[in-house]
């Protein structure tokens, strides 16, 4: 059994940062909607077309890790949205390094013209978000953004370089759990983000 070693990010630090992120993302989406609507008007688009281009965003949380983060993030984002969770997995059981990503379910296939926000707990090897970004990009959405709570520094480089528009915290390359993150399925419900020791 692994034991909690130290608190890396307290629930208070997380709450403050998640609120900031929500407000920042909402402001950026709002600015984009205004730009799109203005450009569409100039191009002579109908009200319906303008509504589609600047209306509700599609938010794609990557389960199960993003469960806690996304619940807090969306309540800091006063933006119209539909939520379409996907299940991807790369860390089966007790593994603490990526074993290759499998899509388990739910990548939406109707994203043409949509404004998409992908939300995940952590960027590590980059394989998960790299795959998802490609699956989304292939559908020609209007825009795609990725928000992660944690961005793990990889001194040796990532398996896949992924552009991430929003990162909550940059952390060292060590295994962490809590606030949605697990080890072998356990610890997701810890309110703080902690490191584990043997
Ligand atoms: P990537 O594909 O290697 O970038 O891994 C992304 C996924 O691996 C995340 O969504 C997490 O579910 C999991 N993961 C990566 N690092 C950690 C960690 O330190 N603790 C728990 N899960 C992790
Ligand atoms: Mg995950």
PDB file of C-alpha atoms and ligand atoms in Angstrom:
ATOM      1  CA  UNK A   1       0.000   0.000   0.000  1.00  0.00           C
ATOM      2  CA  UNK A   2       1.290   3.415  -0.894  1.00  0.00           C
ATOM      3  CA  UNK A   3       1.151   6.202   1.658  1.00  0.00           C
ATOM      4  CA  UNK A   4       0.564   9.885   1.257  1.00  0.00           C
ATOM      5  CA  UNK A   5       3.949  11.542   1.282  1.00  0.00           C
ATOM      6  CA  UNK A   6       3.214  15.245   1.108  1.00  0.00           C
ATOM      7  CA  UNK A   7       0.555  17.693   0.017  1.00  0.00           C
ATOM      8  CA  UNK A   8       1.699  19.237  -3.237  1.00  0.00           C
ATOM      9  CA  UNK A   9      -1.357  21.449  -3.827  1.00  0.00           C
ATOM     10  CA  UNK A  10      -3.895  22.180  -1.123  1.00  0.00           C
ATOM     11  CA  UNK A  11      -7.630  22.349  -1.746  1.00  0.00           C
ATOM     12  CA  UNK A  12      -7.470  26.125  -1.189  1.00  0.00           C
ATOM     13  CA  UNK A  13      -4.720  26.604  -3.787  1.00  0.00           C
ATOM     14  CA  UNK A  14      -6.634  24.420  -6.245  1.00  0.00           C
ATOM     15  CA  UNK A  15      -9.933  26.253  -5.718  1.00  0.00           C
ATOM     16  CA  UNK A  16      -8.337  29.654  -6.283  1.00  0.00           C
ATOM     17  CA  UNK A  17      -6.565  28.581  -9.462  1.00  0.00           C
ATOM     18  CA  UNK A  18      -9.574  26.722 -10.899  1.00  0.00           C
ATOM     19  CA  UNK A  19     -11.704  29.828 -10.426  1.00  0.00           C
ATOM     20  CA  UNK A  20      -9.129  31.962 -12.219  1.00  0.00           C
ATOM     21  CA  UNK A  21      -8.959  29.448 -15.058  1.00  0.00           C
ATOM     22  CA  UNK A  22     -12.745  29.376 -15.442  1.00  0.00           C
ATOM     23  CA  UNK A  23     -12.931  33.145 -15.645  1.00  0.00           C
ATOM     24  CA  UNK A  24     -10.055  33.342 -18.118  1.00  0.00           C
ATOM     25  CA  UNK A  25     -11.503  30.650 -20.392  1.00  0.00           C
ATOM     26  CA  UNK A  26     -14.974  32.205 -20.255  1.00  0.00           C
ATOM     27  CA  UNK A  27     -13.562  35.623 -21.157  1.00  0.00           C
ATOM     28  CA  UNK A  28     -11.642  34.155 -24.115  1.00  0.00           C
ATOM     29  CA  UNK A  29     -14.705  32.272 -25.365  1.00  0.00           C
ATOM     30  CA  UNK A  30     -16.809  35.386 -25.032  1.00  0.00           C
ATOM     31  CA  UNK A  31     -14.311  37.445 -27.012  1.00  0.00           C
ATOM     32  CA  UNK A  32     -14.238  34.732 -29.687  1.00  0.00           C
ATOM     33  CA  UNK A  33     -18.043  34.666 -29.904  1.00  0.00           C
ATOM     34  CA  UNK A  34     -18.136  38.434 -30.421  1.00  0.00           C
ATOM     35  CA  UNK A  35     -15.450  38.244 -33.127  1.00  0.00           C
ATOM     36  CA  UNK A  36     -17.229  35.424 -34.926  1.00  0.00           C
ATOM     37  CA  UNK A  37     -20.593  37.181 -34.779  1.00  0.00           C
ATOM     38  CA  UNK A  38     -19.139  40.451 -36.086  1.00  0.00           C
ATOM     39  CA  UNK A  39     -17.339  38.708 -38.960  1.00  0.00           C
ATOM     40  CA  UNK A  40     -20.446  36.698 -39.858  1.00  0.00           C
ATOM     41  CA  UNK A  41     -22.544  39.842 -39.954  1.00  0.00           C
ATOM     42  CA  UNK A  42     -20.090  41.521 -42.335  1.00  0.00           C
ATOM     43  CA  UNK A  43     -20.258  38.397 -44.520  1.00  0.00           C
ATOM     44  CA  UNK A  44     -24.071  38.681 -44.601  1.00  0.00           C
ATOM     45  CA  UNK A  45     -24.823  35.552 -42.526  1.00  0.00           C
ATOM     46  CA  UNK A  46     -28.323  34.921 -41.188  1.00  0.00           C
ATOM     47  CA  UNK A  47     -29.156  35.179 -37.499  1.00  0.00           C
ATOM     48  CA  UNK A  48     -29.273  31.372 -37.274  1.00  0.00           C
ATOM     49  CA  UNK A  49     -25.827  31.007 -38.794  1.00  0.00           C
ATOM     50  CA  UNK A  50     -24.409  33.611 -36.437  1.00  0.00           C
ATOM     51  CA  UNK A  51     -26.057  31.845 -33.495  1.00  0.00           C
ATOM     52  CA  UNK A  52     -24.513  28.492 -34.467  1.00  0.00           C
ATOM     53  CA  UNK A  53     -21.042  29.966 -34.761  1.00  0.00           C
ATOM     54  CA  UNK A  54     -21.120  31.878 -31.495  1.00  0.00           C
ATOM     55  CA  UNK A  55     -23.579  29.768 -29.457  1.00  0.00           C
ATOM     56  CA  UNK A  56     -23.039  26.990 -26.884  1.00  0.00           C
ATOM     57  CA  UNK A  57     -19.604  25.421 -26.762  1.00  0.00           C
ATOM     58  CA  UNK A  58     -19.000  21.672 -26.633  1.00  0.00           C
ATOM     59  CA  UNK A  59     -17.058  20.777 -23.517  1.00  0.00           C
ATOM     60  CA  UNK A  60     -15.309  17.390 -23.595  1.00  0.00           C
ATOM     61  CA  UNK A  61     -14.067  16.160 -20.209  1.00  0.00           C
ATOM     62  CA  UNK A  62     -11.680  13.189 -20.305  1.00  0.00           C
ATOM     63  CA  UNK A  63     -12.942  10.682 -17.756  1.00  0.00           C
ATOM     64  CA  UNK A  64     -12.299   9.534 -15.184  1.00  0.00           C
ATOM     65  CA  UNK A  65      -9.437  11.812 -14.127  1.00  0.00           C
ATOM     66  CA  UNK A  66     -11.069  15.125 -15.083  1.00  0.00           C
ATOM     67  CA  UNK A  67     -14.255  14.403 -13.134  1.00  0.00           C
ATOM     68  CA  UNK A  68     -13.522  16.570 -10.108  1.00  0.00           C
ATOM     69  CA  UNK A  69     -11.711  19.346 -11.972  1.00  0.00           C
ATOM     70  CA  UNK A  70     -14.423  19.755 -14.583  1.00  0.00           C
ATOM     71  CA  UNK A  71     -17.162  19.931 -11.952  1.00  0.00           C
ATOM     72  CA  UNK A  72     -15.443  22.895 -10.318  1.00  0.00           C
ATOM     73  CA  UNK A  73     -14.253  24.506 -13.559  1.00  0.00           C
ATOM     74  CA  UNK A  74     -17.659  24.665 -15.246  1.00  0.00           C
ATOM     75  CA  UNK A  75     -19.192  26.364 -12.219  1.00  0.00           C
ATOM     76  CA  UNK A  76     -16.627  29.145 -12.658  1.00  0.00           C
ATOM     77  CA  UNK A  77     -17.541  29.498 -16.352  1.00  0.00           C
ATOM     78  CA  UNK A  78     -20.721  31.447 -17.085  1.00  0.00           C
ATOM     79  CA  UNK A  79     -20.845  30.150 -20.682  1.00  0.00           C
ATOM     80  CA  UNK A  80     -23.572  28.177 -22.501  1.00  0.00           C
ATOM     81  CA  UNK A  81     -22.287  24.644 -23.030  1.00  0.00           C
ATOM     82  CA  UNK A  82     -23.156  21.062 -23.736  1.00  0.00           C
ATOM     83  CA  UNK A  83     -21.009  18.447 -21.981  1.00  0.00           C
ATOM     84  CA  UNK A  84     -19.877  15.328 -23.832  1.00  0.00           C
ATOM     85  CA  UNK A  85     -17.538  13.225 -21.707  1.00  0.00           C
ATOM     86  CA  UNK A  86     -15.148  10.758 -23.303  1.00  0.00           C
ATOM     87  CA  UNK A  87     -13.452   7.818 -21.632  1.00  0.00           C
ATOM     88  CA  UNK A  88      -9.820   7.272 -22.557  1.00  0.00           C
ATOM     89  CA  UNK A  89      -7.309   5.258 -20.616  1.00  0.00           C
ATOM     90  CA  UNK A  90      -3.550   4.897 -20.693  1.00  0.00           C
ATOM     91  CA  UNK A  91      -2.603   3.887 -17.172  1.00  0.00           C
ATOM     92  CA  UNK A  92      -4.155   0.456 -16.534  1.00  0.00           C
ATOM     93  CA  UNK A  93      -4.105  -0.688 -12.916  1.00  0.00           C
ATOM     94  CA  UNK A  94      -0.923  -0.074 -11.008  1.00  0.00           C
ATOM     95  CA  UNK A  95       1.090   1.359 -13.882  1.00  0.00           C
ATOM     96  CA  UNK A  96       2.508   4.820 -13.349  1.00  0.00           C
ATOM     97  CA  UNK A  97       3.695   5.403 -16.898  1.00  0.00           C
ATOM     98  CA  UNK A  98       1.614   5.606 -20.050  1.00  0.00           C
ATOM     99  CA  UNK A  99       0.989   2.193 -21.683  1.00  0.00           C
ATOM    100  CA  UNK A 100      -0.515   3.537 -24.920  1.00  0.00           C
ATOM    101  CA  UNK A 101      -3.929   5.135 -25.140  1.00  0.00           C
ATOM    102  CA  UNK A 102      -7.152   3.273 -25.787  1.00  0.00           C
ATOM    103  CA  UNK A 103     -10.398   5.064 -26.565  1.00  0.00           C
ATOM    104  CA  UNK A 104     -13.015   3.442 -24.422  1.00  0.00           C
ATOM    105  CA  UNK A 105     -16.054   5.421 -25.427  1.00  0.00           C
ATOM    106  CA  UNK A 106     -17.817   8.495 -26.484  1.00  0.00           C
ATOM    107  CA  UNK A 107     -15.746  10.745 -28.771  1.00  0.00           C
ATOM    108  CA  UNK A 108     -18.451  12.995 -30.278  1.00  0.00           C
ATOM    109  CA  UNK A 109     -18.555  12.848 -34.078  1.00  0.00           C
ATOM    110  CA  UNK A 110     -20.658  15.945 -34.770  1.00  0.00           C
ATOM    111  CA  UNK A 111     -18.111  18.698 -34.119  1.00  0.00           C
ATOM    112  CA  UNK A 112     -17.960  20.354 -37.532  1.00  0.00           C
ATOM    113  CA  UNK A 113     -18.089  24.104 -36.957  1.00  0.00           C
ATOM    114  CA  UNK A 114     -18.283  23.676 -33.175  1.00  0.00           C
ATOM    115  CA  UNK A 115     -16.259  25.502 -30.548  1.00  0.00           C
ATOM    116  CA  UNK A 116     -14.650  22.787 -28.448  1.00  0.00           C
ATOM    117  CA  UNK A 117     -13.039  22.856 -25.012  1.00  0.00           C
ATOM    118  CA  UNK A 118     -11.243  19.647 -23.987  1.00  0.00           C
ATOM    119  CA  UNK A 119     -10.649  19.304 -20.237  1.00  0.00           C
ATOM    120  CA  UNK A 120      -8.247  16.840 -18.624  1.00  0.00           C
ATOM    121  CA  UNK A 121      -6.616  16.401 -15.243  1.00  0.00           C
ATOM    122  CA  UNK A 122      -2.981  16.271 -16.312  1.00  0.00           C
ATOM    123  CA  UNK A 123      -0.696  16.486 -19.310  1.00  0.00           C
ATOM    124  CA  UNK A 124       2.013  13.850 -18.933  1.00  0.00           C
ATOM    125  CA  UNK A 125       3.345  11.884 -21.927  1.00  0.00           C
ATOM    126  CA  UNK A 126       0.938  13.812 -24.175  1.00  0.00           C
ATOM    127  CA  UNK A 127      -0.412  10.637 -25.773  1.00  0.00           C
ATOM    128  CA  UNK A 128      -3.961  11.010 -24.443  1.00  0.00           C
ATOM    129  CA  UNK A 129      -4.511  14.621 -25.422  1.00  0.00           C
ATOM    130  CA  UNK A 130      -2.535  14.179 -28.637  1.00  0.00           C
ATOM    131  CA  UNK A 131      -4.908  11.433 -29.750  1.00  0.00           C
ATOM    132  CA  UNK A 132      -8.027  13.308 -28.678  1.00  0.00           C
ATOM    133  CA  UNK A 133      -6.921  16.554 -30.311  1.00  0.00           C
ATOM    134  CA  UNK A 134      -6.380  14.690 -33.609  1.00  0.00           C
ATOM    135  CA  UNK A 135      -9.802  13.020 -33.404  1.00  0.00           C
ATOM    136  CA  UNK A 136     -11.434  16.406 -32.776  1.00  0.00           C
ATOM    137  CA  UNK A 137      -9.366  18.389 -35.315  1.00  0.00           C
ATOM    138  CA  UNK A 138     -10.253  15.888 -38.064  1.00  0.00           C
ATOM    139  CA  UNK A 139     -13.883  17.034 -37.819  1.00  0.00           C
ATOM    140  CA  UNK A 140     -13.122  20.650 -38.719  1.00  0.00           C
ATOM    141  CA  UNK A 141     -14.432  22.355 -35.607  1.00  0.00           C
ATOM    142  CA  UNK A 142     -14.396  26.162 -35.557  1.00  0.00           C
ATOM    143  CA  UNK A 143     -11.931  26.168 -32.652  1.00  0.00           C
ATOM    144  CA  UNK A 144     -10.341  23.762 -30.187  1.00  0.00           C
ATOM    145  CA  UNK A 145      -8.871  24.602 -26.804  1.00  0.00           C
ATOM    146  CA  UNK A 146      -7.386  22.294 -24.188  1.00  0.00           C
ATOM    147  CA  UNK A 147      -7.428  23.001 -20.448  1.00  0.00           C
ATOM    148  CA  UNK A 148      -5.470  20.837 -17.998  1.00  0.00           C
ATOM    149  CA  UNK A 149      -5.194  21.348 -14.274  1.00  0.00           C
ATOM    150  CA  UNK A 150      -1.653  19.965 -14.100  1.00  0.00           C
ATOM    151  CA  UNK A 151       1.141  20.214 -16.634  1.00  0.00           C
ATOM    152  CA  UNK A 152       3.932  17.789 -15.761  1.00  0.00           C
ATOM    153  CA  UNK A 153       7.389  18.946 -16.709  1.00  0.00           C
ATOM    154  CA  UNK A 154       9.233  16.312 -18.716  1.00  0.00           C
ATOM    155  CA  UNK A 155      12.955  17.022 -18.702  1.00  0.00           C
ATOM    156  CA  UNK A 156      13.458  14.273 -21.313  1.00  0.00           C
ATOM    157  CA  UNK A 157      10.662  15.590 -23.539  1.00  0.00           C
ATOM    158  CA  UNK A 158       7.116  14.296 -24.089  1.00  0.00           C
ATOM    159  CA  UNK A 159       6.215  11.248 -26.162  1.00  0.00           C
ATOM    160  CA  UNK A 160       3.925  13.614 -28.041  1.00  0.00           C
ATOM    161  CA  UNK A 161       4.064  17.408 -28.061  1.00  0.00           C
ATOM    162  CA  UNK A 162       0.570  18.742 -27.556  1.00  0.00           C
ATOM    163  CA  UNK A 163      -0.505  22.361 -27.553  1.00  0.00           C
ATOM    164  CA  UNK A 164      -2.385  23.137 -24.336  1.00  0.00           C
ATOM    165  CA  UNK A 165      -4.001  26.556 -24.105  1.00  0.00           C
ATOM    166  CA  UNK A 166      -4.628  26.548 -20.358  1.00  0.00           C
ATOM    167  CA  UNK A 167      -2.543  24.932 -17.581  1.00  0.00           C
ATOM    168  CA  UNK A 168      -3.450  25.303 -13.913  1.00  0.00           C
ATOM    169  CA  UNK A 169      -0.102  24.355 -12.390  1.00  0.00           C
ATOM    170  CA  UNK A 170       3.227  23.253 -13.801  1.00  0.00           C
ATOM    171  CA  UNK A 171       4.535  20.415 -11.593  1.00  0.00           C
ATOM    172  CA  UNK A 172       7.680  18.296 -11.384  1.00  0.00           C
ATOM    173  CA  UNK A 173       7.802  14.872 -12.995  1.00  0.00           C
ATOM    174  CA  UNK A 174       6.465  12.833 -10.079  1.00  0.00           C
ATOM    175  CA  UNK A 175       3.349  10.721  -9.596  1.00  0.00           C
ATOM    176  CA  UNK A 176       0.481  12.525  -7.860  1.00  0.00           C
ATOM    177  CA  UNK A 177      -3.032  11.569  -6.781  1.00  0.00           C
ATOM    178  CA  UNK A 178      -6.159  13.260  -5.470  1.00  0.00           C
ATOM    179  CA  UNK A 179      -8.673  15.751  -6.888  1.00  0.00           C
ATOM    180  CA  UNK A 180      -9.641  13.181  -9.558  1.00  0.00           C
ATOM    181  CA  UNK A 181      -6.226  11.586 -10.081  1.00  0.00           C
ATOM    182  CA  UNK A 182      -5.850   7.934  -9.100  1.00  0.00           C
ATOM    183  CA  UNK A 183      -3.380   5.170  -8.421  1.00  0.00           C
ATOM    184  CA  UNK A 184      -4.922   1.801  -9.344  1.00  0.00           C
ATOM    185  CA  UNK A 185      -8.393   3.395  -9.191  1.00  0.00           C
ATOM    186  CA  UNK A 186      -8.017   4.718  -5.631  1.00  0.00           C
ATOM    187  CA  UNK A 187      -7.489   8.229  -4.158  1.00  0.00           C
ATOM    188  CA  UNK A 188      -9.586  10.191  -6.651  1.00  0.00           C
ATOM    189  CA  UNK A 189     -11.741  11.617  -3.852  1.00  0.00           C
ATOM    190  CA  UNK A 190      -8.881  13.200  -1.881  1.00  0.00           C
ATOM    191  CA  UNK A 191      -9.558  16.957  -1.788  1.00  0.00           C
ATOM    192  CA  UNK A 192      -5.840  17.849  -2.051  1.00  0.00           C
ATOM    193  CA  UNK A 193      -3.259  16.791  -4.628  1.00  0.00           C
ATOM    194  CA  UNK A 194      -0.583  14.685  -2.931  1.00  0.00           C
ATOM    195  CA  UNK A 195       2.481  12.624  -3.758  1.00  0.00           C
ATOM    196  CA  UNK A 196       2.669   8.947  -2.836  1.00  0.00           C
ATOM    197  CA  UNK A 197       5.525   7.032  -1.207  1.00  0.00           C
ATOM    198  CA  UNK A 198       6.045   3.310  -0.644  1.00  0.00           C
TER     199      UNK A 198
HETATM  200  P1  LIG B   1      -0.582  11.061 -20.912  1.00  0.00           P
HETATM  201  O1  LIG B   1      -1.319  10.388 -22.030  1.00  0.00           O
HETATM  202  O2  LIG B   1       0.666  10.328 -20.520  1.00  0.00           O
HETATM  203  O3  LIG B   1      -0.362  12.547 -21.105  1.00  0.00           O
HETATM  204  O4  LIG B   1      -1.420  10.827 -19.618  1.00  0.00           O
HETATM  205  C1  LIG B   1      -2.555  11.427 -19.329  1.00  0.00           C
HETATM  206  C2  LIG B   1      -3.336  10.635 -18.316  1.00  0.00           C
HETATM  207  O5  LIG B   1      -2.522   9.791 -17.496  1.00  0.00           O
HETATM  208  C3  LIG B   1      -3.973  11.595 -17.379  1.00  0.00           C
HETATM  209  O6  LIG B   1      -5.226  11.983 -17.877  1.00  0.00           O
HETATM  210  C4  LIG B   1      -4.059  10.809 -16.093  1.00  0.00           C
HETATM  211  O7  LIG B   1      -5.253  10.096 -16.058  1.00  0.00           O
HETATM  212  C5  LIG B   1      -2.890   9.855 -16.143  1.00  0.00           C
HETATM  213  N1  LIG B   1      -1.757  10.383 -15.343  1.00  0.00           N
HETATM  214  C6  LIG B   1      -0.632  10.965 -15.787  1.00  0.00           C
HETATM  215  N2  LIG B   1       0.179  11.329 -14.782  1.00  0.00           N
HETATM  216  C7  LIG B   1      -0.462  10.980 -13.652  1.00  0.00           C
HETATM  217  C8  LIG B   1      -0.139  11.108 -12.245  1.00  0.00           C
HETATM  218  O8  LIG B   1       0.884  11.648 -11.818  1.00  0.00           O
HETATM  219  N3  LIG B   1      -1.064  10.610 -11.396  1.00  0.00           N
HETATM  220  C9  LIG B   1      -2.227  10.016 -11.792  1.00  0.00           C
HETATM  221  N4  LIG B   1      -2.568   9.894 -13.094  1.00  0.00           N
HETATM  222  C10 LIG B   1      -1.687  10.357 -14.010  1.00  0.00           C
HETATM  223 MG1  LIG B   2      -6.949  10.649 -17.492  1.00  0.00          MG
END
